[in-house]
Short mmCIF file of C-alpha atoms in Angstrom, two decimals:
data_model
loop_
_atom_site.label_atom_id
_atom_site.label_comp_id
_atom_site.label_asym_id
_atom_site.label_seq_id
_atom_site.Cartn_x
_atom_site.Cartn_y
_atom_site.Cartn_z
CA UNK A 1 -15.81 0.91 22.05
CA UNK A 2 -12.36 0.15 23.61
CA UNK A 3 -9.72 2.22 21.51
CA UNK A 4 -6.56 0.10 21.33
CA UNK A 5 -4.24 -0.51 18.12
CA UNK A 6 -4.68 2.34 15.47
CA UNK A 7 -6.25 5.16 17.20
CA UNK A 8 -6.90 8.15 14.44
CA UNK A 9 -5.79 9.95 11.97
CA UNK A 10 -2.24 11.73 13.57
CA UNK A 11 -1.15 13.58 10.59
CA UNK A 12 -0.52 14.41 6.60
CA UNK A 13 2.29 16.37 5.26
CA UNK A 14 1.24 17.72 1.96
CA UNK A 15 3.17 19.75 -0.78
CA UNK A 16 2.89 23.59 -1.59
CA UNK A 17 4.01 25.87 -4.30
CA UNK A 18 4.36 29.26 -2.28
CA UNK A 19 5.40 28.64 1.18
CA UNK A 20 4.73 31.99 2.44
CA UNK A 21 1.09 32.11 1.00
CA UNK A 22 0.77 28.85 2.24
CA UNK A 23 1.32 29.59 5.63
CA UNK A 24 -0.64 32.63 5.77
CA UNK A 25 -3.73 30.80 3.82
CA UNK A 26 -3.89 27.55 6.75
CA UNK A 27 -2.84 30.53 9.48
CA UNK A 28 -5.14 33.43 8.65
CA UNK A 29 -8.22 31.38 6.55
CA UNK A 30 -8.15 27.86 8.15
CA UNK A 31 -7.13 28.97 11.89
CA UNK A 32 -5.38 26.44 12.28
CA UNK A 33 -2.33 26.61 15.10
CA UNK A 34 1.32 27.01 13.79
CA UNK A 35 3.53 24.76 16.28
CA UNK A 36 6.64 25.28 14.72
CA UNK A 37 9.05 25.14 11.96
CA UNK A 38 11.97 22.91 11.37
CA UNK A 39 15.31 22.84 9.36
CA UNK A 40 13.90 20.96 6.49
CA UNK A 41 11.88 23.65 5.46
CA UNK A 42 8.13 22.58 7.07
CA UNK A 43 6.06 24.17 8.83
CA UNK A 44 3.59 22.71 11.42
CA UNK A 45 -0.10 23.15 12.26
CA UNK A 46 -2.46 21.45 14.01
CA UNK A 47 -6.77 22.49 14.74
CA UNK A 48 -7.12 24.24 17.91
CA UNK A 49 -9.06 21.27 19.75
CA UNK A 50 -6.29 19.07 19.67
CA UNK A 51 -4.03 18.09 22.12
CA UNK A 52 -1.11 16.50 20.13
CA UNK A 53 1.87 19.13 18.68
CA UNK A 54 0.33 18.67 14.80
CA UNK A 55 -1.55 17.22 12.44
CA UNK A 56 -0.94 19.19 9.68
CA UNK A 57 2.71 19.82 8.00
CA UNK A 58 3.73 21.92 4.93
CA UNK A 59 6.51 22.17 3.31
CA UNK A 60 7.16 24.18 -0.52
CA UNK A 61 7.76 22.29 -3.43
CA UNK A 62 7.34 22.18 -7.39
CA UNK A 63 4.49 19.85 -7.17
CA UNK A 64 1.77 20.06 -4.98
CA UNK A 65 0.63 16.78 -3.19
CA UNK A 66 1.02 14.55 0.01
CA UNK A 67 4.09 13.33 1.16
CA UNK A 68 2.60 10.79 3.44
CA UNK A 69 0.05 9.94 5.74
CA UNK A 70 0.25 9.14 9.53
CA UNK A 71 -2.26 7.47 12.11
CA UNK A 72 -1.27 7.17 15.94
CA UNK A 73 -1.17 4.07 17.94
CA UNK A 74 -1.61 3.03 21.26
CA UNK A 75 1.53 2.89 22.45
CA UNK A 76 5.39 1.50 21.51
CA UNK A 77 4.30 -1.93 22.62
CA UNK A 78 1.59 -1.44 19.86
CA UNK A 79 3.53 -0.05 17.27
CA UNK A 80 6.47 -2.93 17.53
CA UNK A 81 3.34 -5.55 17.33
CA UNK A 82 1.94 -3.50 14.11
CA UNK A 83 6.06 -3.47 12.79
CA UNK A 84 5.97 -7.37 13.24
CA UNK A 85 2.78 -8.03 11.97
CA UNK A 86 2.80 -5.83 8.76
CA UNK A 87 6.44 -8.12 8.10
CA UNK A 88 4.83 -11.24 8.20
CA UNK A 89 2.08 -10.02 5.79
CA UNK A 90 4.86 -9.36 3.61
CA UNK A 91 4.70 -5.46 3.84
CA UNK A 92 8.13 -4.10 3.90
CA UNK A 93 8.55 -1.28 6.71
CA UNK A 94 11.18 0.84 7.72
CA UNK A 95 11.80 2.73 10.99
CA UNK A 96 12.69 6.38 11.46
CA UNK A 97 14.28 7.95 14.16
CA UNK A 98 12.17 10.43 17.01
CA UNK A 99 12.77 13.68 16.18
CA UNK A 100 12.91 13.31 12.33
CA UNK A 101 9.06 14.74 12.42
CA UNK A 102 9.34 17.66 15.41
CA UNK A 103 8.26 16.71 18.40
CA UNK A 104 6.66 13.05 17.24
CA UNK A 105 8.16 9.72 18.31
CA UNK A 106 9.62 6.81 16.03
CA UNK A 107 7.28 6.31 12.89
CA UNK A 108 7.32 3.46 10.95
CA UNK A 109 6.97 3.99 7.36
CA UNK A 110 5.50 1.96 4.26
CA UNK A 111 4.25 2.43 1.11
CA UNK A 112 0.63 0.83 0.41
CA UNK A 113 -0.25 -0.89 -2.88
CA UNK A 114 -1.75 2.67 -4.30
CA UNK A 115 1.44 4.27 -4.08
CA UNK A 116 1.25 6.40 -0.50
CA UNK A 117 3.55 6.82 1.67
CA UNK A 118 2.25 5.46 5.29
CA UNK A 119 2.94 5.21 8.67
CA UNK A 120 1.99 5.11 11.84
CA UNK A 121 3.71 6.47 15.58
CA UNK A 122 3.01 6.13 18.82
CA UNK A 123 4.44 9.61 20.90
CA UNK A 124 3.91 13.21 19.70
CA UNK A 125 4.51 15.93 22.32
CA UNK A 126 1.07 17.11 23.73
CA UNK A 127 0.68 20.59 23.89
CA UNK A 128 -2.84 21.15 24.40
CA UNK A 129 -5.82 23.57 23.44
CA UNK A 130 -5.29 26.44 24.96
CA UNK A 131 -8.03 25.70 27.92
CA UNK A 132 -6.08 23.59 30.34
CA UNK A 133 -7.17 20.38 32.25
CA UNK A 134 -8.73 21.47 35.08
CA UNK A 135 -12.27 23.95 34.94
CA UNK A 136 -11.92 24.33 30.76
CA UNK A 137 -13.76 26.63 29.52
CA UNK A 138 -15.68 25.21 26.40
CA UNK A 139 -14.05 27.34 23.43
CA UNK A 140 -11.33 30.45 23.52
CA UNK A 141 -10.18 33.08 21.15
CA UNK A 142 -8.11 30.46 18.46
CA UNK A 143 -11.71 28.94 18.30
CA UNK A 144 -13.53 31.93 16.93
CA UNK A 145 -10.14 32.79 14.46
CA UNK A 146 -10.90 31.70 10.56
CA UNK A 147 -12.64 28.72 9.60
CA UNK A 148 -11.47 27.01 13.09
CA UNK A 149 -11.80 23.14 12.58
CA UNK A 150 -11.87 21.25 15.44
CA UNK A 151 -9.78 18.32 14.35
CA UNK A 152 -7.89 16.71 11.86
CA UNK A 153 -10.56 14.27 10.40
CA UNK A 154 -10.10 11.65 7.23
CA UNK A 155 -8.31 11.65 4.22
CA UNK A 156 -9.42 10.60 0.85
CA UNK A 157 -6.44 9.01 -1.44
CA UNK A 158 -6.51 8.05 -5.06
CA UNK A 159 -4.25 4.95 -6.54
CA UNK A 160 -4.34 1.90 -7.52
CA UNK A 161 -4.59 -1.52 -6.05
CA UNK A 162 -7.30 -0.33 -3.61
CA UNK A 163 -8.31 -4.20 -2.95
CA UNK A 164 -4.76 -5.00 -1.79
CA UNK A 165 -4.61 -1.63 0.52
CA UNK A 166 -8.35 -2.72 2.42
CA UNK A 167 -6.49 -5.99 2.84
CA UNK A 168 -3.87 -4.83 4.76
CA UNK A 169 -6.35 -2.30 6.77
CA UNK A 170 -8.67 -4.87 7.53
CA UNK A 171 -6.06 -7.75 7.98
CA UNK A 172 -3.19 -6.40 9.71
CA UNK A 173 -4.41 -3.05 10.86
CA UNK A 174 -7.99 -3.46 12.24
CA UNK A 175 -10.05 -1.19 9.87
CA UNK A 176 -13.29 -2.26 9.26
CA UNK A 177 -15.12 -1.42 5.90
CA UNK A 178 -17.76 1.06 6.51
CA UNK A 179 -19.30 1.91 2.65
CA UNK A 180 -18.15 1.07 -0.64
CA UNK A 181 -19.25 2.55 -4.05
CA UNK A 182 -19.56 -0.08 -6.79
CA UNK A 183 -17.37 0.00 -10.22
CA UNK A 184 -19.90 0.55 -13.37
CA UNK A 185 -19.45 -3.69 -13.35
CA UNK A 186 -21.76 -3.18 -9.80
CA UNK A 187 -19.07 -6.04 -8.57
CA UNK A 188 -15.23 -4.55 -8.23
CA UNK A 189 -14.92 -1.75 -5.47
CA UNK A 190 -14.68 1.73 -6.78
CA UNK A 191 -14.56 3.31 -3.87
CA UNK A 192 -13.89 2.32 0.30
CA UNK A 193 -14.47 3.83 3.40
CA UNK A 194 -12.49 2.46 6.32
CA UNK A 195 -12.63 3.21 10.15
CA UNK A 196 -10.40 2.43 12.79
CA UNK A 197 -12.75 3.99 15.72
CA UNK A 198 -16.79 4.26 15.44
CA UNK A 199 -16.43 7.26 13.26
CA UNK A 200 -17.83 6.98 9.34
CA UNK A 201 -14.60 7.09 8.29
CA UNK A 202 -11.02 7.71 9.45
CA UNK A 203 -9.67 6.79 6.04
CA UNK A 204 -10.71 6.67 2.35
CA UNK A 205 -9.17 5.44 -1.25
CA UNK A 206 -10.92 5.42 -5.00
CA UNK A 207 -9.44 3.53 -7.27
CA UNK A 208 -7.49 5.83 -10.07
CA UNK A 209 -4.39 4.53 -12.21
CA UNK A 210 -1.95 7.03 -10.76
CA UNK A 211 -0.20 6.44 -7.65
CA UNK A 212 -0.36 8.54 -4.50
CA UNK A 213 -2.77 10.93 -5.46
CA UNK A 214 -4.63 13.48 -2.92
CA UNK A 215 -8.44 13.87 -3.25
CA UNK A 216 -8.64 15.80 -0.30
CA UNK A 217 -7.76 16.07 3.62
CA UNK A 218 -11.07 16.52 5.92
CA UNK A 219 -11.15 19.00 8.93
CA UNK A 220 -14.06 18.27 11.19
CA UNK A 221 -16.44 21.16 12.06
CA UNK A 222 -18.85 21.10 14.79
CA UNK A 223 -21.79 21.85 13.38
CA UNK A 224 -23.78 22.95 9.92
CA UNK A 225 -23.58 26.22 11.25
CA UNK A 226 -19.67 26.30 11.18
CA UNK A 227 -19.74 24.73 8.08
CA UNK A 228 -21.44 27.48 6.44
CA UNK A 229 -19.62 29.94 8.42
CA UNK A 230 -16.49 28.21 6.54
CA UNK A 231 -18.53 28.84 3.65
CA UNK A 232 -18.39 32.42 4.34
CA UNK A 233 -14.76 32.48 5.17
CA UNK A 234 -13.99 31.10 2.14
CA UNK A 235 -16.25 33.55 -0.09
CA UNK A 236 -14.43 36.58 1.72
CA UNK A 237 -10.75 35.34 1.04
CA UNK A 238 -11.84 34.69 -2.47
CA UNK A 239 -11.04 30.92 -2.27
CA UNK A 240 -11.76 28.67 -5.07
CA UNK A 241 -14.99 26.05 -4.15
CA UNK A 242 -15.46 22.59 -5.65
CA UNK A 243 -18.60 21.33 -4.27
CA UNK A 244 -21.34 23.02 -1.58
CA UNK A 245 -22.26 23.66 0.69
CA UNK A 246 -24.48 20.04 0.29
CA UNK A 247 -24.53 16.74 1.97
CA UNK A 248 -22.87 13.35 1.06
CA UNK A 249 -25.79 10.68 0.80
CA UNK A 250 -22.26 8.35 1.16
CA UNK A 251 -21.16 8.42 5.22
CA UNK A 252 -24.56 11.45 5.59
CA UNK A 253 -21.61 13.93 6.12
CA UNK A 254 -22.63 17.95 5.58
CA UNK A 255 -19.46 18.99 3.55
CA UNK A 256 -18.11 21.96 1.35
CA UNK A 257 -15.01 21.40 -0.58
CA UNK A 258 -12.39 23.54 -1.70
CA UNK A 259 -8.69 24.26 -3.10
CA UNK A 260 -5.65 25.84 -0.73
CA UNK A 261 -3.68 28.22 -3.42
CA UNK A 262 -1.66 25.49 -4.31
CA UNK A 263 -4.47 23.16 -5.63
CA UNK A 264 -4.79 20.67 -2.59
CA UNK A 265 -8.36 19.83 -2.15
CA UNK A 266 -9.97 20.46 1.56
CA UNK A 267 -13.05 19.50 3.56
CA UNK A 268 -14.74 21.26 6.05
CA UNK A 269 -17.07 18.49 7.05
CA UNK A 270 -19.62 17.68 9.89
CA UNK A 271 -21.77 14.52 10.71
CA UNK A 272 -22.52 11.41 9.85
CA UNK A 273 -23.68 8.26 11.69
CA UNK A 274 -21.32 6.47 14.06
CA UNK A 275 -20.62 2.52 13.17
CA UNK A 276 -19.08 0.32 15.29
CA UNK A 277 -17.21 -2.93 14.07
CA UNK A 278 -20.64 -5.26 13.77
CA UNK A 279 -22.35 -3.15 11.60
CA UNK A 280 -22.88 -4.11 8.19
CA UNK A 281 -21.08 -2.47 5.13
CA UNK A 282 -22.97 -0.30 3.09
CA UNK A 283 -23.10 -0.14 -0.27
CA UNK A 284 -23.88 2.04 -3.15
CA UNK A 285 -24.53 1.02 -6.85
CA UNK A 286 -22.54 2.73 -9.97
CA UNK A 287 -26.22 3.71 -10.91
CA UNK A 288 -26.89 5.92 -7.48
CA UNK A 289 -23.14 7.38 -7.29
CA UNK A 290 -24.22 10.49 -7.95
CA UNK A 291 -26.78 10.55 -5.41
CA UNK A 292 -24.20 9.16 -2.70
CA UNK A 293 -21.64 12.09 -3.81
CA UNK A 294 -24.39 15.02 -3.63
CA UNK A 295 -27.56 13.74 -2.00
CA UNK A 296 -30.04 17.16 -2.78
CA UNK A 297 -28.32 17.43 -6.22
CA UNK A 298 -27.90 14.02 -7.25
CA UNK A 299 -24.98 15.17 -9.80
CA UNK A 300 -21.54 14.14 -10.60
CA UNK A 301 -19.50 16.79 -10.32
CA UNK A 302 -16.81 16.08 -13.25
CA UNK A 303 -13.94 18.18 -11.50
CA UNK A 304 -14.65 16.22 -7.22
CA UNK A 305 -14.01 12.94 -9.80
CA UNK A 306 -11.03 13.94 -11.87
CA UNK A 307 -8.72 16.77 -10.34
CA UNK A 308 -6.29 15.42 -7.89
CA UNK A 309 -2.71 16.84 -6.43
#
């Protein structure tokens, strides 16, 4: 499909208790790439495939959490367009300056209905993978180093007002609605998966009567083998596991979840199908949630629905 408007998932800056065993958790266990550090007091990461400077930002605090969510664009002329038409929606936005997120262009910033902080840029300094642009070689040492992600993937948000966020991503922003899990009245949406590209899901939110509450970032793996390799990992650094290793019957995704020290929830996740804009929205019933949350299983897991950061 032609890629134009919202392009992915560019980045989340989430909250941590200890910065120092932070840093050495997404370093040393995740593998992810530190990119640098600036005078606010965060530190920047991003997965070793990826080209842009980061996609994932830290920075210590007394609460752990997210701080806000960001999704490239196209390009400046995009973003203005995006600035204009999120206005006359009726969406308040505000601009800040390049260089106010290291090495990442203007952003322009707004908070959704469910209490997140959102935005979305245009330029981020590319620094590449390691492998170069002409006669790559397919992986290199930061590949092989801790769990090793490949990307950035999805994020799943909790808050309220969930009908009047997929109105804004479908209306203004040009998500599409990919599943949906039915409320126990098998009519008001629980639960909505939203894509920008053809992948499952770029974005998620479940309704919850907090505001801007973090389920859990996603970092794609590229296969089941690497997810249970992360599995592994995990088991050797002693890190506490939520769910898996299993598979979602909701997007078909092969997934183990977990806590960083602080209490934010991660995903090491492969799969799923690939939808394109025509395709018709799934759904799942109240009835067969538990099945869509742990397909071999079929279980609820009380703590996946209930503990948030």
């Amino acid at each position: 499909m032609a890629m134009t408007g919202v392009l992915r998932p560019g980045h989340v800056a989430v909250r941590v208790l200890d910065l120092d065993e932070a840093v050495k958790f997404y370093g040393d266990v995740m593998g992810l790439v530190e990119t640098g550090r600036d005078d606010m007091g965060r530190v920047y990461f991003k997965c070793w495939d990826e080209q842009d400077h980061s996609s994932y930002i830290i920075r210590e605090a007394e609460q752990a959490g997210v701080d806000f969510v960001g999704f490239k664009v196209l390009d400046s002329a995009t973003l203005d367009k995006l600035e204009k038409d999120l206005n006359a929606y009726g969406v308040e936005t505000r601009r800040l300056e390049a260089g106010d997120l290291l090495e990442t262009g203007e952003r322009v910033r707004f908070t959704l209905p469910s209490g997140h902080e959102f935005e979305l840029f245009a330029e981020k300094t590319k620094v590449g993978n390691g492998m170069g642009l002409t006669n790559p070689a397919p992986w290199y040492t930061q590949s092989e180093h801790g769990i090793a992600p490949v990307r950035l993937d999805h994020m799943l948000l909790y808050g309220p007002d969930i009908a009047k966020v997929k109105a804004i991503f479908e209306d203004v922003l040009g998500f599409y609605l990919v599943e949906r899990v039915l409320g126990e009245d098998n009519e008001t949406e629980a639960g909505i998966w939203l894509s920008c590209s053809h992948k499952v899901h770029d974005i998620a939110f479940v309704e919850y009567p907090e505001p801007g509450k973090l389920h859990h970032t996603s970092f794609l793996m590229e296969s089941w083998e690497r997810v249970l390799r992360a599995g592994d990992i995990m088991s050797m650094n002693k890190v506490a596991v939520d769910i898996g290793p299993t598979r979602h019957g909701i997007t078909r995704g092969c997934t183990i979840y977990a806590w960083d020290p602080s209490g934010n929830r991660f995903e090491t996740f492969m799969g799923g199908y690939h939808p394109y804009p025509d395709y018709e929205t799934i759904t799942w019933t109240w009835d067969n949630f538990a099945q869509g949350l742990d397909y071999p299983q079929r279980k609820l897991h009380e703590s996946f629905l209930t503990i948030v950061s």
